[in-house]
Coordinates of C-alpha atoms in Angstrom, one line a residue:
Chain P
X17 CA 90.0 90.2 -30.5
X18 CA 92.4 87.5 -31.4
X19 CA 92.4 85.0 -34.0
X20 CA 91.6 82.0 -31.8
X21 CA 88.3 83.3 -30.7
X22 CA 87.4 84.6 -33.9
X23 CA 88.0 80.4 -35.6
X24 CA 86.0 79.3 -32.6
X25 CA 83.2 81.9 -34.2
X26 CA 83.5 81.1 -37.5
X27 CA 81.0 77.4 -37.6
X28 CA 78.1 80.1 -35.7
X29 CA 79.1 82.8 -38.3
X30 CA 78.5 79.9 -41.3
X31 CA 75.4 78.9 -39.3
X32 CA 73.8 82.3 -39.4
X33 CA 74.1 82.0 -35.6
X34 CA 76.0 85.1 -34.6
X35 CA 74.4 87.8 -33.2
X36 CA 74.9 91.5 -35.6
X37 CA 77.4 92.7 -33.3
X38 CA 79.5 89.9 -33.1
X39 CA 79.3 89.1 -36.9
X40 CA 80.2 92.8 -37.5
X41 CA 83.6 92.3 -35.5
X42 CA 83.9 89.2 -37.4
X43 CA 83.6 90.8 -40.7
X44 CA 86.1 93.6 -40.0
X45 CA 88.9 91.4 -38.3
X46 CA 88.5 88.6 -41.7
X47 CA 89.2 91.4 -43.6
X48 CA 92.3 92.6 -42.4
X49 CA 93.6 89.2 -41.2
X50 CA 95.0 86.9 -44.1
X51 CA 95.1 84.0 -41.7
X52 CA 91.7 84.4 -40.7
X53 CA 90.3 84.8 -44.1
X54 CA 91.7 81.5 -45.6
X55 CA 90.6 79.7 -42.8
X56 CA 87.0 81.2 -43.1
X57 CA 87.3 80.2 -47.2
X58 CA 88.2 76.8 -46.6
X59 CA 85.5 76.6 -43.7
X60 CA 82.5 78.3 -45.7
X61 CA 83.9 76.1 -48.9
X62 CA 83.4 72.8 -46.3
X63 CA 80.3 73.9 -44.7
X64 CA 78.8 74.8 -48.6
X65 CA 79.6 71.6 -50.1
X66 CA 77.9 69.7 -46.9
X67 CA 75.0 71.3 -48.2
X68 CA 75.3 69.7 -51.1
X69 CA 75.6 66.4 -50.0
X70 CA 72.9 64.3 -51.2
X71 CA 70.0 63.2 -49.9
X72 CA 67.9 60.1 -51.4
X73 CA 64.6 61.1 -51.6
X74 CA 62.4 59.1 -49.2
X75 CA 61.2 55.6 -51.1
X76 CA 57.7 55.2 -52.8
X77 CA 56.2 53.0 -50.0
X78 CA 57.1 55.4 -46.8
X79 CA 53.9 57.7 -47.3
X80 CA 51.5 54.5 -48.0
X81 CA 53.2 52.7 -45.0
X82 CA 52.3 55.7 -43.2
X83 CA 48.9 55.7 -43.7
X84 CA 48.5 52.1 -43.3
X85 CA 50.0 52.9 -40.0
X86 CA 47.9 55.6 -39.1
X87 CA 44.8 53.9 -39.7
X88 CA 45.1 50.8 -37.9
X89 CA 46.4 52.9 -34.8
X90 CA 43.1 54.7 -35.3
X91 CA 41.0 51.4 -35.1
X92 CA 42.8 50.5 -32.0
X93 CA 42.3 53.7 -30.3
X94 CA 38.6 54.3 -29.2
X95 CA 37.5 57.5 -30.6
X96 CA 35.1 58.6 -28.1
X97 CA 37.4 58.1 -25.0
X98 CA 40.2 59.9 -26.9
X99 CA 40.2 63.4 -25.6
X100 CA 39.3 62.0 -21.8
X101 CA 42.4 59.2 -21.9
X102 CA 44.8 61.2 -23.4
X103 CA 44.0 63.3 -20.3
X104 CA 43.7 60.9 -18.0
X105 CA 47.4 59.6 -19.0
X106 CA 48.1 63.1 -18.8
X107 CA 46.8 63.3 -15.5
X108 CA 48.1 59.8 -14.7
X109 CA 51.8 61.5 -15.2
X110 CA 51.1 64.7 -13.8
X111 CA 50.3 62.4 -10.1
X112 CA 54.2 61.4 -10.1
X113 CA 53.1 58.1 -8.1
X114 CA 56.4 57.0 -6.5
X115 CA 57.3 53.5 -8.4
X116 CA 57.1 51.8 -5.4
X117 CA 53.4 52.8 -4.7
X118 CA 52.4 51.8 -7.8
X119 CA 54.0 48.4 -7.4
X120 CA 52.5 48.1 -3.8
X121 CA 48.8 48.5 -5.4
X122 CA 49.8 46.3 -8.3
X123 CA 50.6 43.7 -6.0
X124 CA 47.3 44.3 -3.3
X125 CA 45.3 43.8 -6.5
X126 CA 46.3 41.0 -7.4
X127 CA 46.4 39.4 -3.8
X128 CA 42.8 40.2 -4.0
X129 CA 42.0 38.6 -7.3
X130 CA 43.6 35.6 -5.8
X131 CA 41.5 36.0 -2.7
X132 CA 38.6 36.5 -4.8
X133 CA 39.4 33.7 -7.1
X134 CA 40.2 31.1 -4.3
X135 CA 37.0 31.9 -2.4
X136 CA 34.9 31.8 -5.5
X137 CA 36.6 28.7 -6.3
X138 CA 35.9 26.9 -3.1
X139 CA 32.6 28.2 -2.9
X140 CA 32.0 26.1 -6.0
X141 CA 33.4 22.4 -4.6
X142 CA 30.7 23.1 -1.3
X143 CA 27.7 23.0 -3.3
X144 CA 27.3 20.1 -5.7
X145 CA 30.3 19.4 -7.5
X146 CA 30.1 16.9 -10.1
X147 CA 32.3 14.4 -7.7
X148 CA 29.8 14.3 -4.9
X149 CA 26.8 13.8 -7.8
X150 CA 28.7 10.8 -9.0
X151 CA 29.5 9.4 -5.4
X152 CA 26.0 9.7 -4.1
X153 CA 24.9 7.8 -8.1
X154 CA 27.5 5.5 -7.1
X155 CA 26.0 4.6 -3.3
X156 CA 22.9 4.1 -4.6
X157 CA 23.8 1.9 -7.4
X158 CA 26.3 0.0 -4.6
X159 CA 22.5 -0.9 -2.7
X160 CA 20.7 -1.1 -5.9
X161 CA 23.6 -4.0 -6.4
X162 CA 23.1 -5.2 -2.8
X163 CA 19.4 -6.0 -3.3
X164 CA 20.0 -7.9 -6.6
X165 CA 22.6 -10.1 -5.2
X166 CA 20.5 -10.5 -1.4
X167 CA 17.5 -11.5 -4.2
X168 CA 19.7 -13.8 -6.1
X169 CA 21.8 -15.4 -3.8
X170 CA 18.8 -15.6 -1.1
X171 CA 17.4 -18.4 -4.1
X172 CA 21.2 -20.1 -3.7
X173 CA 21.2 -24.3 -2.5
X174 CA 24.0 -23.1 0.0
X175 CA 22.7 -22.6 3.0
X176 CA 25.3 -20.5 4.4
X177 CA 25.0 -18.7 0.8
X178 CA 21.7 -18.0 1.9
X179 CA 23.0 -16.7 5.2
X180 CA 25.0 -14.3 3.7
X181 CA 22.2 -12.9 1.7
X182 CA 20.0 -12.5 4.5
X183 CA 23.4 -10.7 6.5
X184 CA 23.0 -8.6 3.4
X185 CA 19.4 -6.6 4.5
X186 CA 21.3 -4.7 7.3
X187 CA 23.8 -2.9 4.8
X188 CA 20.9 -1.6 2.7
X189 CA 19.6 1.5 3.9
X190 CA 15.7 1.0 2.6
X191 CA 14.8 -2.3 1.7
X192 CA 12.4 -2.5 -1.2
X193 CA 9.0 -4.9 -0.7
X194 CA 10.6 -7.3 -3.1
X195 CA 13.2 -7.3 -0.4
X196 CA 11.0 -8.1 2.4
X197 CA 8.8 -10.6 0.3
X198 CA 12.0 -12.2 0.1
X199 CA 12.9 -12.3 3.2
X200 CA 9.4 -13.1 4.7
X201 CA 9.0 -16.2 2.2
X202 CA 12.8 -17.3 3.4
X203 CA 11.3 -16.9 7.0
X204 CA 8.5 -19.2 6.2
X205 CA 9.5 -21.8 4.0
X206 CA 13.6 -22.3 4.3
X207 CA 14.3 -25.7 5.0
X208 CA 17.1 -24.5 7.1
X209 CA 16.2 -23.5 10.9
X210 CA 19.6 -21.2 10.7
X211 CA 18.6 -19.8 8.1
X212 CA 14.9 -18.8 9.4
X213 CA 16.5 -17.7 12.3
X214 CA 18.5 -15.3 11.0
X215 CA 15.9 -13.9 8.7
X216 CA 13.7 -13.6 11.6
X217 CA 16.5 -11.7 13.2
X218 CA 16.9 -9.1 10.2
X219 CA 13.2 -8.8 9.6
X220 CA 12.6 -7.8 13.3
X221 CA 15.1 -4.8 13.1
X222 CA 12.6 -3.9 10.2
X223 CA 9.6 -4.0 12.3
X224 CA 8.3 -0.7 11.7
X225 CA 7.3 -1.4 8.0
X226 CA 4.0 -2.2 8.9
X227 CA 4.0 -4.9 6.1
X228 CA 6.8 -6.8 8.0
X229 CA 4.6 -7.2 11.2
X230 CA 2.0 -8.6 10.0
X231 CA 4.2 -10.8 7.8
X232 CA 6.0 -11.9 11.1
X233 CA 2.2 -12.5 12.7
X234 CA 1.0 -14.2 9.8
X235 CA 4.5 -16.3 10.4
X236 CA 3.6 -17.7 13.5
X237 CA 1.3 -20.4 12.4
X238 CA 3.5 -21.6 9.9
X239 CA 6.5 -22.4 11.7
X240 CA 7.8 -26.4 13.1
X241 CA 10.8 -25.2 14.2
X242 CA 10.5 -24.9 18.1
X243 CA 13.5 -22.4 17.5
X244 CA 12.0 -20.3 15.4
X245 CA 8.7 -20.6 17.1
X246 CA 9.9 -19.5 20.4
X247 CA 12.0 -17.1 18.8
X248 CA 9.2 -15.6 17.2
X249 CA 7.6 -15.5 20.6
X250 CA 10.0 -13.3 21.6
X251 CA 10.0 -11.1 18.4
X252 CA 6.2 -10.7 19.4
X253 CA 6.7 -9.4 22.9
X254 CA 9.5 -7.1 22.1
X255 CA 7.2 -5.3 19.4
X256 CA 4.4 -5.3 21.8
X257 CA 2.3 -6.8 18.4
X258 CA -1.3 -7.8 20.2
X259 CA -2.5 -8.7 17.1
X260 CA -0.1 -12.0 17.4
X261 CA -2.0 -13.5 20.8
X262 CA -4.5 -14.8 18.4
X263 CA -2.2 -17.0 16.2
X264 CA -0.1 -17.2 19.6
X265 CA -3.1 -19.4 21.2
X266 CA -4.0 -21.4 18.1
X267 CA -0.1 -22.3 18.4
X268 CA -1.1 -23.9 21.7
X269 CA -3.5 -26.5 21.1
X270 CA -1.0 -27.8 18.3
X271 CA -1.0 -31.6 19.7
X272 CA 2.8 -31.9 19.0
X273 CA 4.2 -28.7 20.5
X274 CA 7.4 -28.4 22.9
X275 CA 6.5 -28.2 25.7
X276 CA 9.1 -25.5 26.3
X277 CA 8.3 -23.7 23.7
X278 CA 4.3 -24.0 25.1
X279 CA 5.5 -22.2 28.4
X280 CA 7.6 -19.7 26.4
X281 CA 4.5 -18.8 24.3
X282 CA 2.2 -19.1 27.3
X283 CA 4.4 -16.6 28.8
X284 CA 4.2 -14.8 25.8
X285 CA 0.1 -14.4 25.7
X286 CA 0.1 -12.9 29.1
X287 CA 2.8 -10.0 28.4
X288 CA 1.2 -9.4 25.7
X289 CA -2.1 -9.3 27.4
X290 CA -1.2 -7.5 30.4
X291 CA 0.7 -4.4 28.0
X292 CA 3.9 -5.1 30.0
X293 CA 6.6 -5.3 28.2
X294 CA 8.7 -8.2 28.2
X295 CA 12.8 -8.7 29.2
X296 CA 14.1 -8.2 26.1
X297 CA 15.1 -11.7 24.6
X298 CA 18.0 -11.4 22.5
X299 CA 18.9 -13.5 19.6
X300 CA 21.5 -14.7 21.1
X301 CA 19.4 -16.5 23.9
X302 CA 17.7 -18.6 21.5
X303 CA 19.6 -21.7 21.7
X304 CA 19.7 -21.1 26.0
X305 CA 15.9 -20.5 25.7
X306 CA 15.8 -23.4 24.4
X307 CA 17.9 -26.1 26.2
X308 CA 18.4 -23.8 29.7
X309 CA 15.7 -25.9 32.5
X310 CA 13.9 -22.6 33.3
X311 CA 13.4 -21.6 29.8
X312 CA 10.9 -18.4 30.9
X313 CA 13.3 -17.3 33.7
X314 CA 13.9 -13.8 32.1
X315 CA 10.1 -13.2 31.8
X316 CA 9.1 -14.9 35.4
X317 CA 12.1 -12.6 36.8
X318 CA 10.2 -9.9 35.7
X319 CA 6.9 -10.5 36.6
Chain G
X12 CA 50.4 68.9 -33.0
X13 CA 47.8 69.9 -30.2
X14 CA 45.4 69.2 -31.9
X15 CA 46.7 65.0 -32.7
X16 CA 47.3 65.3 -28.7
X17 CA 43.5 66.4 -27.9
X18 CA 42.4 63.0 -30.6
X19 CA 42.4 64.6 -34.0
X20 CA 44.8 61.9 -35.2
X21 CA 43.8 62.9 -38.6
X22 CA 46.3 65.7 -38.2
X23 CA 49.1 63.2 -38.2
X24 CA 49.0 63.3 -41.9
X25 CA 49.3 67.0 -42.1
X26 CA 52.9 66.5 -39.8
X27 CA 54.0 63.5 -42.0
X28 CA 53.9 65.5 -45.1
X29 CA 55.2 68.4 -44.2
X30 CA 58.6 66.8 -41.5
X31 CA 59.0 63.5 -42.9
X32 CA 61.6 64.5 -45.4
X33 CA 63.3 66.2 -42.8
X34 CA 63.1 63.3 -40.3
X35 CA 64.3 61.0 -43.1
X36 CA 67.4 62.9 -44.2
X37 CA 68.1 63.1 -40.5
X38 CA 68.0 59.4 -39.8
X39 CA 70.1 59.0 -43.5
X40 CA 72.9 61.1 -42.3
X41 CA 72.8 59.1 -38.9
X42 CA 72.2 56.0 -40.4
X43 CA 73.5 56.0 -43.7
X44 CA 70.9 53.0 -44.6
X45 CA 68.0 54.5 -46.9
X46 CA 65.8 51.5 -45.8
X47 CA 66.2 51.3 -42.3
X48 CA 66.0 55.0 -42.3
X49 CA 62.2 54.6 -43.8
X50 CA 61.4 52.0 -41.1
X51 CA 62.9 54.5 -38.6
X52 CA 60.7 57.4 -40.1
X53 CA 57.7 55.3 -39.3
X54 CA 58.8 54.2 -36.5
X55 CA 58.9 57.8 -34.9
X56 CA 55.7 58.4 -36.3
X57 CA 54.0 55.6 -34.9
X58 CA 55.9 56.9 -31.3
X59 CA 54.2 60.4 -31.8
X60 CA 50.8 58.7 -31.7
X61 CA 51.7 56.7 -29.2
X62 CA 53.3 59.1 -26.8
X63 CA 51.2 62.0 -28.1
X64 CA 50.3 63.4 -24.7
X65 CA 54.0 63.7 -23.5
X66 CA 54.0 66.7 -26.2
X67 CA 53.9 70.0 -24.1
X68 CA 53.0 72.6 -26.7
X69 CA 55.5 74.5 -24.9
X70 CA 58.3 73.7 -27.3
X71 CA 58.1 73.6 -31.2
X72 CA 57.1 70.3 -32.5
X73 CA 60.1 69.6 -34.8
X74 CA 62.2 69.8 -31.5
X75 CA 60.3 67.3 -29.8
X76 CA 60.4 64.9 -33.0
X77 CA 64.1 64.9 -33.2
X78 CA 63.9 64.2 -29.8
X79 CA 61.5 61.2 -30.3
X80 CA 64.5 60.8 -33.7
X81 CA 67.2 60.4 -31.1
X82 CA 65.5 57.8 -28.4
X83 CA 64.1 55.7 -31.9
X84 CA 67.8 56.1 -33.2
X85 CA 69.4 55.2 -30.0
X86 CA 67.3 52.0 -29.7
X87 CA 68.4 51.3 -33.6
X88 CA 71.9 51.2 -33.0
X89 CA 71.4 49.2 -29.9
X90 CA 69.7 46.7 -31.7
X91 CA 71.9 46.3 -34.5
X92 CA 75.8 46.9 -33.3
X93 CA 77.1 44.1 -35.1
X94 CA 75.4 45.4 -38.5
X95 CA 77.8 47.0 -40.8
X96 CA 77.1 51.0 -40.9
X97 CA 77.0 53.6 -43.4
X98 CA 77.2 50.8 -46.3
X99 CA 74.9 53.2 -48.5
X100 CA 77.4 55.9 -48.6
X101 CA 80.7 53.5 -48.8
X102 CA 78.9 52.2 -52.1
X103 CA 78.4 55.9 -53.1
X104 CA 81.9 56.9 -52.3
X105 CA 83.5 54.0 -54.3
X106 CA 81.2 54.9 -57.0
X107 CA 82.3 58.7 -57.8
X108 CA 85.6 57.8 -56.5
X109 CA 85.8 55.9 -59.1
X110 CA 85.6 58.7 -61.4
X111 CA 88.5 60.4 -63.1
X112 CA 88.6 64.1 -61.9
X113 CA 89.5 66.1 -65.1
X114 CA 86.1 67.6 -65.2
X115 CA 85.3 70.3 -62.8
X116 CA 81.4 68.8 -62.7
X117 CA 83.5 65.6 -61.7
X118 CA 85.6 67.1 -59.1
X119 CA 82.6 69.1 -57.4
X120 CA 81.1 65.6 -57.1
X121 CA 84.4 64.0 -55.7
X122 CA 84.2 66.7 -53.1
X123 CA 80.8 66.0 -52.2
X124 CA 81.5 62.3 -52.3
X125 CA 84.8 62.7 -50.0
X126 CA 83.3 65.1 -47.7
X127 CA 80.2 62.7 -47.0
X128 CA 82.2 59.7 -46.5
X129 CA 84.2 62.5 -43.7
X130 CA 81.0 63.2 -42.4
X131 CA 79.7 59.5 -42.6
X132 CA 83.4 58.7 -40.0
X133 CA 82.5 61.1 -37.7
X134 CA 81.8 60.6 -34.5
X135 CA 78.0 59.8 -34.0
X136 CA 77.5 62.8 -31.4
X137 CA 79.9 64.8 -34.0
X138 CA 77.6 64.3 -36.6
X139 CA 74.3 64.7 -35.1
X140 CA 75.0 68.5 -33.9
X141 CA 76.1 68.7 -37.2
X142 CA 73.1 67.1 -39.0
X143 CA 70.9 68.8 -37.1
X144 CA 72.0 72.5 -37.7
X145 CA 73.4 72.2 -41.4
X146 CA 70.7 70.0 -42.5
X147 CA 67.9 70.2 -40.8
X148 CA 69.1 74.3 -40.0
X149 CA 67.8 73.7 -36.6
X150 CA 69.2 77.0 -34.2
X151 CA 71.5 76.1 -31.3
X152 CA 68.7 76.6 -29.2
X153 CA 66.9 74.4 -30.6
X154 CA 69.3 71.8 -30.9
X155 CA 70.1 72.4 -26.9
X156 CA 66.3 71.4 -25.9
X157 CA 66.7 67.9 -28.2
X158 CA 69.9 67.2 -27.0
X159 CA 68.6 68.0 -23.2
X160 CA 71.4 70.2 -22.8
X161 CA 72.7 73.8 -23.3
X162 CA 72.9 76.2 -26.0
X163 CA 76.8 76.9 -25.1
X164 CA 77.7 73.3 -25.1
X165 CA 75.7 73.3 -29.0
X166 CA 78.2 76.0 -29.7
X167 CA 81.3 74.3 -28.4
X168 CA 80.7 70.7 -29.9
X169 CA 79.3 72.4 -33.2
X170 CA 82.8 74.3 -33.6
X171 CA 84.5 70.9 -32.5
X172 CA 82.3 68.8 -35.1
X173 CA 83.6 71.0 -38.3
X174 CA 86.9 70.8 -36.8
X175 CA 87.1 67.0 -37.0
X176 CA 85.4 67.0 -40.4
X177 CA 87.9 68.9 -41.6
X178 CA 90.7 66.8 -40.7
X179 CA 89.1 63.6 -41.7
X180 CA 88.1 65.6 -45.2
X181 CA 91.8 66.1 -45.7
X182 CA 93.0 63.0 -44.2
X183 CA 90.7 61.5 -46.9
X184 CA 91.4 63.5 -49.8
X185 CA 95.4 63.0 -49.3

């Protein structure tokens, strides 16, 4: 046993970490080796006065922080899942998940809360969003405005003013009765045979309110205009209205008539008589109708 | 401990006063800053409820808080690199060395004062082997499982440790 070895004991000797047997050799070679023995002195001396190195004692506040600390972990831990998370973490750990797995599952959630989320999301803007709410508000409002101004500007001096509000009726969906009242009163008393034409035109597209036939039948008597009268004719025919052969006759024995516009409604009378229908006149034939030398030459073409 | 991990964190208390002198005179010698020694003590504490079910049972609880000591410690010193160390113990140092050594009371406290200003310039690894077996009279074995390494390399850096306190005690005291 040489002296080398025995320093490189002497820190586990000091530490109580020797086993017997080695401390026993220890003890017998210090005592017979000078060398040895100061070196162990001055060691032991070292190692005793470490000891007494001081220590501050901990400060008042650490045990009160302590508990502070300890309570507010226990209000954030639920008591009743305690036992079963600490072994579900347990359990969690003892799986090993490779990193990568985890992250793969991490990431397929969250492609599926996005799914989720975008489907929900979209689901929402098909039924009634508050956009489409406001646009249909707005389209109704848009006719509601329509009517007004076709009420107001159908009152206007301006003829052609007056045109424009009777060009207004086709861009409104469902015309209300003031509408047609409107319209039919423009029909029989506008001074302006343009004017009555064209209302005539727009009320015939709205010949399936019942209340617009008879106001066109009630019409016929009322009218000068050998235009309009003839035009009117026509109006009859195309909506097959029997009910207008009576006025249609009275029309007739007018002393002053056209004599065109006599043929056109004699014409008229016996469509309407016989159930055939009649060539559809057009509006736009009118002013032919009128003028041409064979004024009944779509009707006699067809019968 | 086992009984904290299975939810009787009630038990914590029962660990805090009877380790946390320990734990603080172990952060002290590693830190040599009372204060930030105390925030370190609670710091491991509040890592012992939090990581509560990483404690085996296998090994004794004291190891496993010095282990928790280390990682708290580690992250410390990390965090403050550029803050001045061991300031406590320079003060203390001055103070006694201030001291005129006629009287053997004197002296004995010079020594002490020297030796823990040596053991305050040690190397941190140096110190902690040395902490941990003279102060807190932890067994190599023990010391081995915190350290995550063997009971022979305990030995070696142990013997090494009182070695270099030496020569940085005399270096001092000349």
């Amino acid at each position: 046993m040489n002296c080398d070895h025995i320093k490189e004991q002497l820190t586990e000797y000091l530490n109580h970490q020797l086993p017997d047997a080695e401390r026993f050799a220890l003890e017998a070679h210090v005592a017979k080796c000078p060398g040895c023995q100061e070196e162990l002195e001055s060691m032991q001396q070292m190692w005793q006065t470490l000891g007494s190195v001081p220590v501050p004692e901990p400060s008042e506040n650490l045990r009160p922080e302590f508990y502070a600390m300890l309570a507010s972990y226990k209000e954030t831990m639920p008591t009743a899942l305690a036992t079963p998370l600490g072994g579900f973490f347990g359990w969690l750990q003892s799986l090993m998940l490779p990193q990568s797995a985890v992250r793969l599952a991490y990431g397929l959630s969250l492609l599926a809360v996005g799914l989720v989320g975008g489907y929900w999301l979209n689901n929402k803007k098909t039924a009634a969003t508050p956009e489409q709410q406001q646009l249909a508000t707005l389209t109704t409002q848009v006719e509601q405005m329509r009517q007004v101004m076709l009420l107001s500007l159908i009152k206007n001096p301006s003829a052609s003013e007056r045109l424009r509000a009777v060009s207004y009726t086709k861009e409104i969906s469902g015309p209300n009765d003031r509408v047609i009242e409107a319209l039919l009163s423009t029909l029989n008393h506008d001074d302006n045979v343009n004017v009555r034409l064209a209302t005539l035109e727009a009320l015939a597209e709205l010949a399936d309110e019942p209340k617009v036939r008879m106001g066109l039948v009630q019409s016929l008597p009322q009218q000068e205009s050998p235009l309009v009268q003839s035009a009117l004719a026509d109006v009859m025919v195309q909506l097959q209205e029997k009910r207008s052969v009576q006025p249609l006759r009275r029309l007739l024995k007018q002393p002053d008539l056209n004599q065109t516009v006599k043929d056109k409604i004699k014409e008229s009378i016996k469509t309407l008589s016989t159930g055939q229908p009649a060539a559809p006149s057009t509006s736009n034939d009118y002013d032919e109708t009128f003028l041409s030398p064979q004024p009944d030459r779509s009707a006699g073409a067809i019968v | 401990m086992l009984r904290v991990k299975a939810g009787d964190v009630d038990r914590m208390g029962l660990l805090f006063e009877r380790y946390h002198r320990k734990l603080f005179g172990f952060l002290y010698h590693m830190l040599g800053q009372a204060e930030a020694s105390e925030d370190l003590v609670q710091t491991v504490f509040y890592r012992m409820l939090k990581y509560r079910h990483t404690f085996t049972g296998d090994g004794e609880f004291r190891t496993w808080m010095y282990h928790l000591a280390r990682n708290v410690l580690a992250d410390h010193v990390k965090k403050n690199r550029h803050s001045v160390r061991h300031s406590d113990v320079a003060d203390y140092a001055e103070k006694i060395g201030g001291g005129v050594g006629a009287d053997e009371q004197l002296q004995r406290e010079q020594e002490v004062a020297t030796l823990h200003s040596a053991l305050a310039k040690l190397s941190a690894e140096n110190r902690e082997v040395l902490v941990l077996s003279r102060f807190q009279e932890l067994k190599y074995e023990e010391i081995a499982r915190v350290m995550n390494t063997t009971e022979g390399a305990v030995k070696v850096r142990v013997h090494r440790a009182m070695n270099e306190l030496k020569t940085i005690y005399l270096r001092i005291e000349n």
